[in-house]
Tab-separated table of C-alpha atoms in Angstrom:
chain	number	residue	atom	x	y	z
A	1	MET	CA	-28.670	-2.939	-4.899
A	2	LYS	CA	-30.636	0.489	-3.143
A	3	LYS	CA	-29.487	3.728	-4.417
A	4	ASN	CA	-27.878	4.500	-1.084
A	5	PHE	CA	-25.303	1.810	-1.162
A	6	ARG	CA	-24.742	1.771	-4.840
A	7	MET	CA	-23.363	5.363	-4.308
A	8	LEU	CA	-21.711	3.919	-1.320
A	9	THR	CA	-20.158	1.499	-3.544
A	10	MET	CA	-19.304	3.805	-5.664
A	11	GLY	CA	-17.502	5.845	-3.077
A	12	TYR	CA	-15.759	3.180	-1.546
A	13	LEU	CA	-14.742	1.793	-5.323
A	14	ILE	CA	-12.829	5.334	-5.767
A	15	PHE	CA	-11.389	5.379	-2.551
A	16	LEU	CA	-9.564	1.817	-3.279
A	17	SER	CA	-9.095	2.881	-6.734
A	18	ALA	CA	-7.343	6.035	-5.501
A	19	VAL	CA	-5.149	4.323	-2.809
A	20	LEU	CA	-3.890	1.589	-5.925
A	21	GLY	CA	-2.775	4.654	-7.632
A	22	ALA	CA	-1.438	6.424	-5.196
A	23	VAL	CA	0.498	3.345	-4.241
A	24	LEU	CA	1.567	2.389	-7.620
A	25	TYR	CA	2.542	5.999	-7.937
A	26	ALA	CA	4.630	6.104	-5.281
A	27	GLY	CA	6.860	2.435	-5.663
A	28	ILE	CA	6.926	3.791	-9.432
A	29	VAL	CA	7.864	6.703	-9.952
A	30	VAL	CA	8.454	8.418	-6.224
A	31	THR	CA	11.051	6.201	-5.935
A	32	ALA	CA	13.057	6.227	-9.446
A	33	VAL	CA	12.898	9.863	-8.718
A	34	THR	CA	14.423	9.507	-5.724
A	35	PHE	CA	16.705	7.035	-5.723
A	36	HIS	CA	18.191	9.508	-8.797
A	37	SER	CA	18.662	12.844	-7.426
A	38	ASN	CA	21.486	13.201	-8.756
A	39	GLN	CA	19.792	13.421	-12.373
A	40	TRP	CA	17.594	15.801	-11.323
A	41	LEU	CA	19.943	18.040	-8.970
A	42	GLY	CA	23.024	17.954	-11.513
A	43	ALA	CA	25.382	16.280	-8.940
A	44	ASP	CA	25.477	14.529	-5.857
A	45	VAL	CA	24.121	16.607	-3.340
A	46	LEU	CA	22.198	13.766	-1.375
A	47	THR	CA	23.294	10.101	-0.014
A	48	ARG	CA	22.014	7.025	-1.242
A	49	PHE	CA	20.819	7.334	2.782
A	50	GLN	CA	19.558	10.432	2.832
A	51	GLU	CA	17.033	9.277	-0.177
A	52	GLY	CA	16.178	6.624	1.627
A	53	LYS	CA	15.311	8.612	4.651
A	54	ILE	CA	13.236	10.776	2.070
A	55	MET	CA	11.686	8.098	0.764
A	56	THR	CA	11.037	5.961	4.176
A	57	GLU	CA	9.142	9.552	5.125
A	58	ASN	CA	6.979	9.274	1.758
A	59	PHE	CA	5.974	5.727	2.328
A	60	LEU	CA	5.086	6.582	6.111
A	61	ARG	CA	2.579	9.053	5.118
A	62	LEU	CA	1.467	6.467	2.674
A	63	SER	CA	0.726	4.158	5.176
A	64	TYR	CA	-1.451	7.009	6.775
A	65	VAL	CA	-4.269	6.388	3.700
A	66	VAL	CA	-3.480	2.929	4.186
A	67	ASN	CA	-4.463	2.655	7.419
A	68	VAL	CA	-7.836	4.306	6.416
A	69	LEU	CA	-8.108	1.751	4.100
A	70	VAL	CA	-7.991	-1.354	6.134
A	71	VAL	CA	-10.534	0.164	8.310
A	72	VAL	CA	-13.531	1.229	4.841
A	73	VAL	CA	-12.360	-3.101	3.804
A	74	VAL	CA	-13.384	-4.103	6.939
A	75	LEU	CA	-16.187	-2.026	7.438
A	76	TYR	CA	-17.917	-2.238	3.946
A	77	GLU	CA	-17.021	-6.149	3.069
A	78	GLY	CA	-17.647	-7.079	6.640
A	79	TYR	CA	-21.262	-5.586	5.913
A	80	LYS	CA	-21.403	-7.498	2.546
A	81	PHE	CA	-20.232	-10.814	4.309
A	82	LYS	CA	-23.380	-10.106	6.956
A	83	LYS	CA	-25.401	-9.671	3.659
A	84	PHE	CA	-24.414	-12.772	2.864
A	85	GLU	CA	-23.378	-11.204	-0.512
A	86	ARG	CA	-19.813	-12.995	-0.555
A	87	ASP	CA	-17.796	-15.149	-2.872
A	88	THR	CA	-14.543	-16.722	-2.753
A	89	LEU	CA	-12.155	-14.747	-4.653
A	90	THR	CA	-13.377	-11.195	-3.136
A	91	GLN	CA	-12.743	-13.217	0.670
A	92	ILE	CA	-9.515	-14.174	-0.766
A	93	ALA	CA	-8.689	-10.734	-1.969
A	94	THR	CA	-9.942	-8.918	1.133
A	95	PHE	CA	-7.839	-11.174	3.367
A	96	PHE	CA	-4.785	-10.371	1.364
A	97	VAL	CA	-5.387	-6.409	1.542
A	98	LEU	CA	-6.277	-6.508	5.116
A	99	ALA	CA	-2.829	-8.452	6.045
A	100	THR	CA	-0.372	-6.741	3.113
A	101	ALA	CA	-1.870	-3.592	4.200
A	102	LEU	CA	-1.139	-4.306	8.305
A	103	LEU	CA	2.174	-5.376	7.398
A	104	PHE	CA	3.259	-2.504	5.221
A	105	SER	CA	1.969	0.096	7.974
A	106	GLN	CA	2.567	-1.976	11.195
A	107	TYR	CA	5.443	-4.040	10.775
A	108	TYR	CA	7.602	-2.759	7.575
A	109	ILE	CA	7.574	0.463	7.689
A	110	PRO	CA	8.020	0.647	11.413
A	111	ASP	CA	11.050	-1.771	11.204
A	112	ILE	CA	12.627	-0.001	8.541
A	113	ILE	CA	12.522	3.414	10.449
A	114	SER	CA	13.779	1.706	13.355
A	115	MET	CA	16.662	0.662	11.344
A	116	GLN	CA	17.978	3.821	9.630
A	117	GLN	CA	17.879	5.136	13.427
A	118	GLN	CA	20.583	3.378	14.277
A	119	GLY	CA	22.720	4.763	11.502
A	120	GLU	CA	23.644	4.583	7.747
A	121	ALA	CA	25.646	1.207	8.448
A	122	MET	CA	22.658	-0.644	9.770
A	123	THR	CA	21.065	-0.035	6.059
A	124	LYS	CA	23.369	-1.592	4.841
A	125	SER	CA	23.605	-5.110	6.725
A	126	VAL	CA	21.820	-8.312	5.342
A	127	ALA	CA	18.649	-7.650	7.899
A	128	PHE	CA	17.935	-4.491	6.096
A	129	VAL	CA	18.265	-5.662	2.929
A	130	ASN	CA	16.056	-8.405	3.956
A	131	THR	CA	13.367	-6.670	5.158
A	132	HIS	CA	13.504	-4.072	2.337
A	133	LYS	CA	13.401	-6.878	-0.026
A	134	GLY	CA	10.233	-8.475	1.730
A	135	SER	CA	8.316	-5.030	2.460
A	136	GLU	CA	8.562	-4.510	-1.389
A	137	ILE	CA	7.461	-7.783	-2.098
A	138	ASN	CA	4.606	-7.343	-0.262
A	139	SER	CA	3.522	-3.644	-1.913
A	140	LYS	CA	2.958	-6.084	-4.638
A	141	ILE	CA	0.827	-8.680	-3.406
A	142	PHE	CA	-0.776	-5.977	-1.798
A	143	ALA	CA	-1.288	-4.093	-5.254
A	144	LEU	CA	-2.108	-7.146	-6.966
A	145	SER	CA	-4.599	-8.470	-4.074
A	146	LEU	CA	-5.711	-4.487	-3.805
A	147	LEU	CA	-6.459	-4.891	-7.798
A	148	VAL	CA	-8.500	-8.302	-7.620
A	149	LEU	CA	-10.957	-6.831	-4.904
A	150	ILE	CA	-11.691	-3.192	-6.954
A	151	VAL	CA	-12.469	-5.931	-9.692
A	152	GLN	CA	-14.740	-7.997	-8.038
A	153	ASN	CA	-16.759	-5.195	-6.388
A	154	MET	CA	-16.805	-3.867	-9.826
A	155	ARG	CA	-18.171	-6.701	-11.516
A	156	LYS	CA	-20.486	-6.641	-9.385
A	157	ALA	CA	-21.874	-3.539	-9.042
A	158	CYS	CA	-22.149	-3.554	-12.446
A	159	LYS	CA	-24.515	-6.768	-12.732
């Protein structure tokens, strides 16, 4: 592997790992703190709807980074594919990373924002609950696929 491409690969792996860390942190820590604000503030200052709006803003900002990730993955993995440096597991992981990333940023986030703008009653509807559950499942698939992509690229880079 050429020195410049090795450096690019290191940057790519660091970026993928940082995004994975951000996704896990947002999903595990930020969510737990935001939806239990009464424990941290000492009183019920925020309603569940207000906590949800704060959480949505966090995920909206995360979606900007996820969109950058989509571009970076397409460019890097596309280049590797064109150079015939490919394997089935990496291709599958790349597909799932791209599909779930785009679902997160282009489908679930706008849909949840739209429902929240319709008011608190809409966020208690079956449609919202199902959309939210779908976004949670999507995020888990995204994180797992991203981890597989990182491991596959690290494995190849360490040869």
